[in-house]
Amino acid sequence: MKRHLLSAADLTREDAELVLTTAEEMRSLADRPIKKLPALRGRTVVNLFFEDSTRTRISFEAAAKRLSADVINFSAKGSSLSKGESLKDTALTLEAMGADAVVVRHGASGAPHRLAHSGWVRSSVVNAGDGTHEHPTQALLDAFTMWRHIGESKPGGLEGRRVAIVGDVLHSRVARSNALLLRTLGAEVTLVAPPTLLPVGVETWPVETSYDLDAVIPKADAVMMLRVQRERMNAAFFPTAREYSRRYGLDGRRMATLQDHTIVMHPGPMVRGMEITADVADSARSVIVEQVTNGVAVRMAVLYLLLGGSEPAVGGDE
Amino acid sequence: MCAQPSPARQEASSQPPAGGRTVLDDRDIARALTRISHEILERNRGARDLVLLGIPTRGVPLAARIAERIAAVEGYDVPVGSLDVTMYRDDLRLKPARTLLPTEIPQGGIDGKVVVLVDDVLFSGRTIRAALDALNDVGRPSAVRLAVLVDRGHRELPIRADFVGKNLPTSLVERVKVSVAGPDSPDDADAVTIEDATS
């Protein structure tokens, strides 16, 4: 049975498009006076965050609450996790409390997989970012944003669209999930980064790679900038920040070479002046704020499809 | 959407209705909708403050047709929308999560308006109960009325229709299939048929 959402690779094209069409309906809720639906009444969603996060946690919390679920927030700081409790004991606690879904973010790649397949909990597990591995709901909200802007909001709309993902691919779970999901949806993905910031084995990904940003972006329909994750860097990956932003940052001059319909995206948090300049981030092409709005709708769709019925409608196999 | 609690409803969009007994053909349906439109106007004393909300999928084209007829009679375009009740259904937890259908509330909302819910078949009444709950989250109409093409009886809740195209006595083993041509199903022929589900 499909119960979990651990990787963007778990989603078939039908699953992914079902999430996107469902998200479209969820998004229309934002225009109504009462922003609440009864679908998950009486269900409990636990946000289990071992790593700091603002937008993802708030987004999941808002999504679960708009579907009338009960939400328990559990963060590593201020809990027994800081006293040395193991993932297993935390999971058993959650199970004893009767959680229907666990949304987990963890610094270690594979932690959500462990939680889902260890038999410690019976609830659905949703990966909200694990180490440098995956962040499937971010990929879904990015795809949803593209779908609305360059995909005509219909199934198959992203077929053949060109997406450039630029920056610190090595440390980015967003890049991996996006590459997998966009490929599933038929888009062509090009990763642009200095050689030191491309992961080992990137040639096995379903993507093109390039070291030259100026050559790639004039053809792109969407340009996604990634944050340089300094907190995960324990070596020198590029000489200076200034050199990085000159070669791989998106500034006004480069933005002028984009096609008219091309959108600029960023999963956040942004470092203005590093990978993206303020005038680009605040320009009319930028859909960065909309990505956050869409995040709530997409997470509502995922929670609804996993928990709303007697059995989940999307997700990976047991 | 209370014709059958079974997947039979899903098949109903396939056309032409194979087998079964046709109880309403396209001209019967056209006459019934014309009469319903007049009854709505009579009851409401005109088209002012009316909002028609179709329940997806087949209530939506039916609502659009009633609006056309009202416009022809009164020269006034009644706002038409759709109301998806999926998340408000009492059997939501009994089946795999279902695909949501579009909800479109017309500009101007429903507050203080007379909302006419439009559906194809009235059966157990559970869909209409769900629709009333869904309306509650959208606004506060001054009144809610119900128009259905077919009332097949077997109510499980204290709900009745204000405007009925045809009362159709059925047994529980029969299936009532409605097909209506609409924007999403342009090839469907207009027809209401009854099939014996036991065969």
Short mmCIF file of C-alpha atoms in Angstrom, two decimals:
data_model
loop_
_atom_site.label_atom_id
_atom_site.label_comp_id
_atom_site.label_asym_id
_atom_site.label_seq_id
_atom_site.Cartn_x
_atom_site.Cartn_y
_atom_site.Cartn_z
CA MET A 1 0.00 0.00 0.00
CA LYS A 2 1.14 3.52 -0.72
CA ARG A 3 1.46 5.39 2.51
CA HIS A 4 4.47 7.62 2.49
CA LEU A 5 5.96 10.44 0.52
CA LEU A 6 9.68 9.99 0.92
CA SER A 7 11.11 10.80 -2.48
CA ALA A 8 10.00 12.64 -5.57
CA ALA A 9 10.91 9.42 -7.40
CA ASP A 10 8.01 7.65 -5.63
CA LEU A 11 5.55 9.66 -7.67
CA THR A 12 4.39 8.48 -11.05
CA ARG A 13 3.36 11.08 -13.57
CA GLU A 14 -0.29 10.38 -12.75
CA ASP A 15 0.35 10.77 -9.03
CA ALA A 16 2.20 14.03 -9.54
CA GLU A 17 -0.47 15.48 -11.79
CA LEU A 18 -3.16 14.41 -9.32
CA VAL A 19 -1.30 16.36 -6.62
CA LEU A 20 -1.09 19.40 -8.90
CA THR A 21 -4.76 19.38 -9.90
CA THR A 22 -5.77 18.84 -6.27
CA ALA A 23 -3.50 21.72 -5.26
CA GLU A 24 -5.28 23.92 -7.78
CA GLU A 25 -8.56 23.33 -5.93
CA MET A 26 -6.87 23.83 -2.57
CA ARG A 27 -5.47 27.13 -3.76
CA SER A 28 -8.92 28.48 -4.57
CA LEU A 29 -9.70 28.11 -0.87
CA ALA A 30 -7.49 31.12 -0.18
CA ASP A 31 -10.09 33.35 -1.85
CA ARG A 32 -12.93 32.21 0.39
CA PRO A 33 -14.04 33.78 3.65
CA ILE A 34 -13.61 30.57 5.62
CA LYS A 35 -10.27 29.02 4.75
CA LYS A 36 -11.00 25.65 6.17
CA LEU A 37 -12.02 22.25 4.90
CA PRO A 38 -13.22 19.35 7.05
CA ALA A 39 -11.36 16.54 5.28
CA LEU A 40 -8.89 15.64 8.06
CA ARG A 41 -11.07 16.30 11.07
CA GLY A 42 -9.93 14.17 13.97
CA ARG A 43 -6.62 13.23 12.38
CA THR A 44 -3.34 14.12 13.99
CA VAL A 45 -0.35 15.42 12.07
CA VAL A 46 2.98 15.67 13.87
CA ASN A 47 5.64 18.04 12.58
CA LEU A 48 8.89 16.44 13.64
CA PHE A 49 11.69 18.89 12.92
CA PHE A 50 15.23 17.97 13.83
CA GLU A 51 16.60 20.83 11.75
CA ASP A 52 15.73 24.50 11.75
CA SER A 53 13.09 25.55 9.30
CA THR A 54 10.66 28.41 9.12
CA ARG A 55 8.73 28.23 5.93
CA THR A 56 8.43 24.47 5.59
CA ARG A 57 7.20 23.94 9.13
CA ILE A 58 4.77 26.87 9.03
CA SER A 59 3.60 25.77 5.63
CA PHE A 60 2.87 22.21 6.79
CA GLU A 61 1.23 23.54 9.92
CA ALA A 62 -1.04 25.89 7.96
CA ALA A 63 -1.85 23.12 5.47
CA ALA A 64 -2.83 20.63 8.17
CA LYS A 65 -4.87 23.21 10.06
CA ARG A 66 -6.77 24.31 6.97
CA LEU A 67 -7.78 20.68 6.53
CA SER A 68 -8.99 20.62 10.15
CA ALA A 69 -6.30 18.19 11.37
CA ASP A 70 -4.83 18.49 14.84
CA VAL A 71 -1.21 19.58 14.66
CA ILE A 72 1.55 18.79 17.11
CA ASN A 73 4.84 20.59 16.58
CA PHE A 74 7.89 18.84 17.76
CA SER A 75 11.25 20.47 17.30
CA ALA A 76 14.63 19.26 18.41
CA LYS A 77 15.31 22.31 20.52
CA GLY A 78 13.45 22.23 23.80
CA SER A 79 12.54 18.55 23.58
CA SER A 80 14.08 15.36 24.88
CA LEU A 81 15.95 15.12 21.61
CA SER A 82 18.42 17.62 22.97
CA LYS A 83 18.86 15.28 25.94
CA GLY A 84 20.03 12.50 23.65
CA GLU A 85 16.85 10.58 22.86
CA SER A 86 17.15 8.40 19.76
CA LEU A 87 15.00 8.62 16.65
CA LYS A 88 13.48 5.28 17.56
CA ASP A 89 12.33 6.36 21.01
CA THR A 90 10.93 9.58 19.61
CA ALA A 91 9.05 7.57 17.00
CA LEU A 92 7.63 5.22 19.61
CA THR A 93 6.41 8.22 21.59
CA LEU A 94 4.65 9.57 18.51
CA GLU A 95 3.11 6.19 17.84
CA ALA A 96 1.83 6.01 21.41
CA MET A 97 0.19 9.42 20.91
CA GLY A 98 -1.63 8.16 17.84
CA ALA A 99 -0.19 10.28 15.07
CA ASP A 100 -1.77 9.67 11.66
CA ALA A 101 1.01 11.39 9.76
CA VAL A 102 4.54 12.39 10.66
CA VAL A 103 6.14 15.21 8.73
CA VAL A 104 9.83 14.82 9.30
CA ARG A 105 12.82 17.00 8.63
CA HIS A 106 16.19 15.61 9.60
CA GLY A 107 19.81 16.53 9.02
CA ALA A 108 20.69 12.97 8.07
CA SER A 109 19.81 11.74 4.58
CA GLY A 110 17.53 8.73 4.83
CA ALA A 111 16.06 9.43 8.28
CA PRO A 112 12.47 9.61 6.96
CA HIS A 113 13.03 6.34 5.10
CA ARG A 114 14.22 4.74 8.30
CA LEU A 115 11.19 6.06 10.16
CA ALA A 116 8.82 4.77 7.51
CA HIS A 117 10.28 1.31 7.08
CA SER A 118 11.48 0.38 10.54
CA GLY A 119 8.06 -0.66 11.81
CA TRP A 120 8.33 1.87 14.65
CA VAL A 121 5.31 3.83 13.52
CA ARG A 122 2.17 2.98 11.60
CA SER A 123 1.51 6.52 10.45
CA SER A 124 2.21 7.98 7.04
CA VAL A 125 5.62 9.60 6.78
CA VAL A 126 6.14 12.74 4.73
CA ASN A 127 9.70 13.79 4.03
CA ALA A 128 10.09 17.50 4.67
CA GLY A 129 13.78 17.49 3.81
CA ASP A 130 16.46 15.00 4.81
CA GLY A 131 20.09 16.05 4.77
CA THR A 132 21.30 16.58 1.22
CA HIS A 133 18.97 13.91 -0.12
CA GLU A 134 15.40 14.97 -0.96
CA HIS A 135 12.63 17.47 -0.31
CA PRO A 136 9.69 16.17 -2.35
CA THR A 137 7.03 18.68 -1.28
CA GLN A 138 9.32 21.55 -2.27
CA ALA A 139 9.69 19.96 -5.69
CA LEU A 140 5.91 19.62 -5.93
CA LEU A 141 5.33 23.26 -5.05
CA ASP A 142 8.01 24.35 -7.52
CA ALA A 143 6.40 22.21 -10.20
CA PHE A 144 2.99 23.64 -9.27
CA THR A 145 4.31 27.19 -9.59
CA MET A 146 5.80 26.41 -13.02
CA TRP A 147 2.62 24.63 -14.02
CA ARG A 148 0.59 27.74 -13.30
CA HIS A 149 2.97 30.11 -15.08
CA ILE A 150 4.47 28.21 -17.99
CA GLY A 151 2.42 25.01 -18.09
CA GLU A 152 -1.11 26.34 -18.71
CA SER A 153 -2.29 24.65 -15.49
CA LYS A 154 -3.11 21.42 -17.22
CA PRO A 155 -1.76 17.89 -17.22
CA GLY A 156 1.15 17.57 -19.63
CA GLY A 157 1.70 21.32 -19.52
CA LEU A 158 5.34 21.02 -18.50
CA GLU A 159 6.19 18.63 -21.33
CA GLY A 160 9.30 19.89 -23.09
CA ARG A 161 9.66 23.00 -20.90
CA ARG A 162 13.25 23.92 -20.06
CA VAL A 163 14.20 24.49 -16.46
CA ALA A 164 17.63 25.67 -15.30
CA ILE A 165 18.58 24.88 -11.71
CA VAL A 166 21.52 27.03 -10.74
CA GLY A 167 23.93 27.01 -7.82
CA ASP A 168 24.83 24.72 -4.97
CA VAL A 169 23.44 21.48 -6.38
CA LEU A 170 25.86 19.41 -4.29
CA HIS A 171 24.24 20.31 -0.98
CA SER A 172 20.73 20.77 -2.33
CA ARG A 173 17.97 18.30 -1.62
CA VAL A 174 15.69 20.64 -3.52
CA ALA A 175 17.72 20.20 -6.70
CA ARG A 176 17.58 16.42 -6.56
CA SER A 177 13.85 16.25 -5.89
CA ASN A 178 13.17 18.84 -8.56
CA ALA A 179 15.29 17.07 -11.14
CA LEU A 180 13.46 13.79 -10.53
CA LEU A 181 9.97 15.26 -10.44
CA LEU A 182 10.39 17.60 -13.40
CA ARG A 183 11.73 14.73 -15.44
CA THR A 184 8.64 12.70 -14.47
CA LEU A 185 6.49 15.60 -15.66
CA GLY A 186 8.32 15.74 -18.97
CA ALA A 187 10.39 18.91 -18.48
CA GLU A 188 14.04 19.20 -19.49
CA VAL A 189 16.28 20.10 -16.60
CA THR A 190 19.74 21.64 -16.84
CA LEU A 191 21.87 21.92 -13.72
CA VAL A 192 24.28 24.86 -13.75
CA ALA A 193 27.01 24.99 -11.13
CA PRO A 194 30.76 25.15 -10.73
CA PRO A 195 32.27 21.63 -11.05
CA THR A 196 32.97 21.57 -7.31
CA LEU A 197 29.28 22.03 -6.50
CA LEU A 198 27.93 19.23 -8.68
CA PRO A 199 27.45 15.93 -6.83
CA VAL A 200 29.39 12.79 -7.65
CA GLY A 201 27.27 10.62 -9.93
CA VAL A 202 25.32 13.54 -11.40
CA GLU A 203 25.79 11.93 -14.82
CA THR A 204 23.33 9.24 -13.76
CA TRP A 205 20.63 11.86 -13.06
CA PRO A 206 18.07 12.47 -15.80
CA VAL A 207 19.48 15.95 -16.47
CA GLU A 208 21.94 17.98 -18.53
CA THR A 209 24.74 19.79 -16.77
CA SER A 210 26.58 22.97 -17.62
CA TYR A 211 29.22 25.22 -16.09
CA ASP A 212 28.18 28.25 -18.11
CA LEU A 213 25.17 30.16 -16.81
CA ASP A 214 25.12 32.74 -19.63
CA ALA A 215 24.79 29.99 -22.25
CA VAL A 216 21.88 28.24 -20.53
CA ILE A 217 19.48 30.88 -19.28
CA PRO A 218 18.40 32.51 -22.60
CA LYS A 219 16.76 29.19 -23.55
CA ALA A 220 15.17 28.47 -20.17
CA ASP A 221 11.46 28.80 -19.38
CA ALA A 222 12.16 28.85 -15.66
CA VAL A 223 15.34 29.65 -13.76
CA MET A 224 15.64 28.34 -10.25
CA MET A 225 18.40 29.80 -8.11
CA LEU A 226 19.70 27.75 -5.16
CA ARG A 227 21.16 29.07 -1.95
CA VAL A 228 24.84 28.44 -1.33
CA GLN A 229 24.63 26.31 1.80
CA ARG A 230 27.59 27.55 3.74
CA GLU A 231 26.53 25.67 6.88
CA ARG A 232 27.09 22.38 5.05
CA MET A 233 30.42 23.42 3.54
CA ASN A 234 33.54 22.25 5.29
CA ALA A 235 35.92 22.86 2.40
CA ALA A 236 36.60 25.61 -0.12
CA PHE A 237 34.29 25.01 -3.06
CA PHE A 238 34.96 28.32 -4.77
CA PRO A 239 37.62 31.01 -4.29
CA THR A 240 35.49 33.90 -3.07
CA ALA A 241 31.84 34.78 -2.69
CA ARG A 242 32.37 37.67 -5.10
CA GLU A 243 33.69 35.39 -7.80
CA TYR A 244 30.82 32.98 -7.26
CA SER A 245 28.17 35.63 -7.62
CA ARG A 246 29.83 37.05 -10.72
CA ARG A 247 29.82 33.70 -12.46
CA TYR A 248 26.73 32.01 -11.03
CA GLY A 249 24.60 34.77 -9.52
CA LEU A 250 21.50 36.11 -11.23
CA ASP A 251 21.73 39.88 -11.61
CA GLY A 252 19.91 42.49 -13.65
CA ARG A 253 22.24 42.09 -16.63
CA ARG A 254 21.66 38.36 -16.88
CA MET A 255 17.93 38.77 -16.25
CA ALA A 256 17.78 40.96 -19.37
CA THR A 257 18.83 37.94 -21.48
CA LEU A 258 15.83 35.85 -20.39
CA GLN A 259 12.82 35.19 -22.60
CA ASP A 260 9.75 37.32 -21.87
CA HIS A 261 7.75 34.56 -20.22
CA THR A 262 10.61 33.12 -18.16
CA ILE A 263 10.06 33.05 -14.41
CA VAL A 264 12.69 33.31 -11.68
CA MET A 265 12.33 31.00 -8.70
CA HIS A 266 14.13 30.43 -5.42
CA PRO A 267 13.23 27.85 -2.77
CA GLY A 268 14.34 30.19 0.01
CA PRO A 269 15.90 31.29 2.20
CA MET A 270 17.58 33.72 -0.19
CA VAL A 271 20.94 35.32 0.32
CA ARG A 272 20.51 38.59 -1.54
CA GLY A 273 23.69 39.72 -3.20
CA MET A 274 25.08 36.17 -3.33
CA GLU A 275 23.12 33.94 -5.73
CA ILE A 276 20.48 36.55 -6.60
CA THR A 277 20.50 40.34 -6.52
CA ALA A 278 17.74 42.31 -4.83
CA ASP A 279 16.47 43.87 -8.07
CA VAL A 280 15.97 40.38 -9.57
CA ALA A 281 14.35 38.97 -6.43
CA ASP A 282 11.88 41.86 -6.37
CA SER A 283 11.25 42.00 -10.11
CA ALA A 284 8.01 41.13 -11.87
CA ARG A 285 9.55 37.85 -13.09
CA SER A 286 10.16 36.66 -9.59
CA VAL A 287 7.58 34.18 -8.27
CA ILE A 288 9.44 33.62 -5.02
CA VAL A 289 6.66 34.90 -2.77
CA GLU A 290 4.04 32.98 -4.74
CA GLN A 291 6.07 29.81 -4.19
CA VAL A 292 5.38 30.17 -0.47
CA THR A 293 1.62 30.59 -1.06
CA ASN A 294 1.64 27.60 -3.37
CA GLY A 295 3.52 25.60 -0.75
CA VAL A 296 0.49 25.59 1.54
CA ALA A 297 -1.83 24.47 -1.27
CA VAL A 298 0.51 21.69 -2.40
CA ARG A 299 1.02 20.41 1.15
CA MET A 300 -2.74 20.42 1.68
CA ALA A 301 -3.07 18.34 -1.46
CA VAL A 302 -0.41 15.88 -0.27
CA LEU A 303 -1.91 15.52 3.21
CA TYR A 304 -5.40 15.15 1.77
CA LEU A 305 -4.34 12.50 -0.74
CA LEU A 306 -2.37 10.56 1.89
CA LEU A 307 -4.81 10.82 4.79
CA GLY A 308 -8.17 11.93 3.40
CA GLY A 309 -9.54 8.53 2.43
CA SER A 310 -9.39 5.01 3.67
CA GLU A 311 -6.08 4.60 1.92
CA PRO A 312 -3.65 7.00 0.26
CA ALA A 313 -4.11 7.99 -3.35
CA VAL A 314 -0.47 8.82 -4.04
CA GLY A 315 2.98 8.06 -2.71
CA GLY A 316 5.59 5.35 -2.57
CA ASP A 317 4.98 1.71 -1.94
CA GLU A 318 5.42 0.22 1.46
CA MET B 1 -24.20 13.11 -6.67
CA CYS B 2 -26.32 10.70 -4.75
CA ALA B 3 -27.51 8.45 -7.54
CA GLN B 4 -25.53 5.44 -6.44
CA PRO B 5 -22.93 5.01 -3.79
CA SER B 6 -21.25 2.67 -6.27
CA PRO B 7 -18.78 3.26 -9.09
CA ALA B 8 -21.72 3.01 -11.46
CA ARG B 9 -21.85 6.80 -11.45
CA GLN B 10 -18.47 6.98 -13.04
CA GLU B 11 -19.56 4.85 -15.94
CA ALA B 12 -22.49 7.10 -16.59
CA SER B 13 -20.40 9.53 -18.61
CA SER B 14 -19.72 6.91 -21.25
CA GLN B 15 -22.07 7.23 -24.16
CA PRO B 16 -24.38 6.25 -25.66
CA PRO B 17 -26.07 4.62 -22.65
CA ALA B 18 -25.68 0.99 -23.57
CA GLY B 19 -28.47 -1.29 -22.46
CA GLY B 20 -31.06 -0.28 -19.93
CA ARG B 21 -34.37 1.41 -20.43
CA THR B 22 -34.45 5.04 -21.46
CA VAL B 23 -36.88 6.93 -19.26
CA LEU B 24 -36.09 10.46 -20.41
CA ASP B 25 -34.71 11.32 -23.84
CA ASP B 26 -33.16 14.60 -24.87
CA ARG B 27 -36.46 16.31 -25.56
CA ASP B 28 -37.96 15.14 -22.25
CA ILE B 29 -34.92 16.56 -20.49
CA ALA B 30 -35.20 19.85 -22.36
CA ARG B 31 -38.88 20.18 -21.40
CA ALA B 32 -38.18 19.29 -17.78
CA LEU B 33 -35.42 21.90 -17.55
CA THR B 34 -37.65 24.55 -19.11
CA ARG B 35 -40.35 23.81 -16.58
CA ILE B 36 -37.88 23.85 -13.68
CA SER B 37 -36.56 27.21 -14.89
CA HIS B 38 -40.06 28.69 -14.88
CA GLU B 39 -40.82 27.22 -11.48
CA ILE B 40 -37.66 28.74 -10.07
CA LEU B 41 -38.63 32.15 -11.46
CA GLU B 42 -42.18 31.83 -10.20
CA ARG B 43 -41.11 30.81 -6.73
CA ASN B 44 -38.49 33.57 -6.59
CA ARG B 45 -40.72 36.16 -8.30
CA GLY B 46 -38.10 36.89 -10.90
CA ALA B 47 -34.40 36.30 -11.28
CA ARG B 48 -33.14 38.85 -8.78
CA ASP B 49 -30.67 37.59 -6.16
CA LEU B 50 -30.64 34.09 -7.66
CA VAL B 51 -27.40 32.09 -7.76
CA LEU B 52 -27.31 28.67 -9.41
CA LEU B 53 -24.72 26.22 -8.08
CA GLY B 54 -24.32 22.92 -9.90
CA ILE B 55 -22.93 19.93 -8.04
CA PRO B 56 -20.14 18.36 -10.15
CA THR B 57 -20.04 16.67 -12.42
CA ARG B 58 -23.46 16.56 -14.05
CA GLY B 59 -25.13 19.22 -11.97
CA VAL B 60 -22.85 21.82 -13.55
CA PRO B 61 -24.07 21.60 -17.18
CA LEU B 62 -27.64 21.30 -15.91
CA ALA B 63 -27.24 24.55 -13.92
CA ALA B 64 -25.81 26.25 -17.01
CA ARG B 65 -28.81 25.20 -19.07
CA ILE B 66 -31.29 26.42 -16.48
CA ALA B 67 -29.44 29.75 -16.48
CA GLU B 68 -29.74 29.96 -20.29
CA ARG B 69 -33.48 29.44 -20.06
CA ILE B 70 -33.85 32.01 -17.30
CA ALA B 71 -31.86 34.50 -19.38
CA ALA B 72 -34.15 33.83 -22.36
CA VAL B 73 -37.26 34.48 -20.29
CA GLU B 74 -36.14 37.29 -18.02
CA GLY B 75 -33.29 38.83 -20.00
CA TYR B 76 -31.10 38.64 -16.91
CA ASP B 77 -27.90 36.60 -16.54
CA VAL B 78 -28.10 34.62 -13.33
CA PRO B 79 -24.69 33.89 -11.79
CA VAL B 80 -23.78 30.22 -12.22
CA GLY B 81 -21.11 28.32 -10.34
CA SER B 82 -20.20 24.90 -9.09
CA LEU B 83 -19.89 23.46 -5.61
CA ASP B 84 -17.73 20.42 -4.97
CA VAL B 85 -18.88 18.45 -1.94
CA THR B 86 -16.16 15.75 -1.90
CA MET B 87 -14.53 16.83 1.35
CA TYR B 88 -17.87 17.13 3.12
CA ARG B 89 -19.12 13.65 2.29
CA ASP B 90 -19.89 11.35 5.19
CA ASP B 91 -18.26 8.40 3.42
CA LEU B 92 -14.96 10.19 2.74
CA ARG B 93 -13.09 7.85 5.08
CA LEU B 94 -14.59 4.71 3.61
CA LYS B 95 -12.87 4.95 0.23
CA PRO B 96 -9.47 5.95 -1.11
CA ALA B 97 -8.96 9.72 -1.22
CA ARG B 98 -10.98 11.05 -4.11
CA THR B 99 -10.11 13.57 -6.73
CA LEU B 100 -11.48 16.99 -5.97
CA LEU B 101 -13.74 18.64 -8.50
CA PRO B 102 -13.87 22.35 -9.22
CA THR B 103 -15.68 24.73 -6.91
CA GLU B 104 -16.39 28.06 -8.52
CA ILE B 105 -18.33 30.59 -6.55
CA PRO B 106 -19.55 33.41 -8.83
CA GLN B 107 -18.33 36.96 -8.29
CA GLY B 108 -20.49 38.60 -5.69
CA GLY B 109 -20.60 35.49 -3.52
CA ILE B 110 -23.72 33.94 -2.04
CA ASP B 111 -24.31 36.09 1.03
CA GLY B 112 -27.93 37.19 1.12
CA LYS B 113 -28.67 35.45 -2.19
CA VAL B 114 -31.13 32.70 -2.99
CA VAL B 115 -28.95 29.72 -3.87
CA VAL B 116 -30.44 26.99 -6.03
CA LEU B 117 -28.42 23.79 -5.84
CA VAL B 118 -28.66 21.76 -9.04
CA ASP B 119 -27.93 18.04 -9.24
CA ASP B 120 -28.83 15.26 -11.61
CA VAL B 121 -30.28 12.56 -9.33
CA LEU B 122 -31.66 12.82 -5.81
CA PHE B 123 -31.29 9.48 -4.05
CA SER B 124 -30.17 9.04 -0.43
CA GLY B 125 -29.92 12.78 0.17
CA ARG B 126 -26.38 12.47 1.51
CA THR B 127 -24.83 14.52 -1.26
CA ILE B 128 -27.23 17.36 -0.55
CA ARG B 129 -26.45 17.22 3.15
CA ALA B 130 -22.76 17.51 2.23
CA ALA B 131 -23.59 20.40 -0.10
CA LEU B 132 -25.41 22.24 2.68
CA ASP B 133 -22.33 21.86 4.88
CA ALA B 134 -20.09 23.06 2.06
CA LEU B 135 -22.31 26.12 1.52
CA ASN B 136 -21.96 26.96 5.17
CA ASP B 137 -18.22 27.50 4.65
CA VAL B 138 -18.79 29.70 1.61
CA GLY B 139 -21.30 32.17 3.00
CA ARG B 140 -24.81 32.71 4.28
CA PRO B 141 -27.50 32.62 1.60
CA SER B 142 -30.91 34.03 2.45
CA ALA B 143 -32.42 30.75 1.25
CA VAL B 144 -31.25 27.47 -0.30
CA ARG B 145 -33.40 25.57 -2.79
CA LEU B 146 -32.80 22.27 -4.53
CA ALA B 147 -33.46 21.45 -8.17
CA VAL B 148 -32.90 17.91 -9.49
CA LEU B 149 -33.51 16.31 -12.84
CA VAL B 150 -34.60 13.00 -11.34
CA ASP B 151 -35.89 12.10 -7.89
CA ARG B 152 -35.58 8.35 -7.52
CA GLY B 153 -36.69 8.08 -3.89
CA HIS B 154 -35.02 5.99 -1.12
CA ARG B 155 -34.10 8.99 1.02
CA GLU B 156 -31.90 8.29 4.04
CA LEU B 157 -32.05 11.84 5.37
CA PRO B 158 -34.88 14.35 5.81
CA ILE B 159 -34.20 16.19 2.57
CA ARG B 160 -36.55 16.99 -0.30
CA ALA B 161 -36.23 18.77 -3.62
CA ASP B 162 -38.05 22.02 -4.42
CA PHE B 163 -37.94 21.53 -8.19
CA VAL B 164 -38.04 18.05 -9.72
CA GLY B 165 -37.74 17.17 -13.40
CA LYS B 166 -39.22 13.72 -12.98
CA ASN B 167 -40.15 11.54 -10.06
CA LEU B 168 -38.87 8.12 -10.91
CA PRO B 169 -39.96 5.23 -8.71
CA THR B 170 -37.06 2.78 -8.61
CA SER B 171 -36.00 -0.27 -6.69
CA LEU B 172 -32.70 -0.26 -4.82
CA VAL B 173 -31.14 -2.80 -7.19
CA GLU B 174 -31.65 -0.51 -10.17
CA ARG B 175 -29.16 2.05 -11.34
CA VAL B 176 -30.20 5.40 -12.71
CA LYS B 177 -27.76 6.74 -15.26
CA VAL B 178 -27.80 10.31 -16.40
CA SER B 179 -25.72 11.57 -19.27
CA VAL B 180 -25.69 15.24 -20.16
CA ALA B 181 -23.72 17.01 -22.83
CA GLY B 182 -21.46 19.59 -21.22
CA PRO B 183 -18.16 21.34 -21.79
CA ASP B 184 -16.31 18.34 -20.31
CA SER B 185 -18.41 15.74 -22.09
CA PRO B 186 -19.49 17.24 -25.45
CA ASP B 187 -20.10 13.81 -26.98
CA ASP B 188 -22.62 12.64 -24.41
CA ALA B 189 -26.19 12.34 -25.55
CA ASP B 190 -28.81 13.72 -23.17
CA ALA B 191 -30.60 10.76 -21.61
CA VAL B 192 -31.74 9.21 -18.36
CA THR B 193 -31.73 5.41 -18.32
CA ILE B 194 -32.47 2.74 -15.78
CA GLU B 195 -30.46 -0.45 -15.59
CA ASP B 196 -30.97 -3.50 -13.47
CA ALA B 197 -27.75 -3.75 -11.46
CA THR B 198 -28.33 -7.38 -10.63
CA SER B 199 -28.02 -8.52 -14.23
#
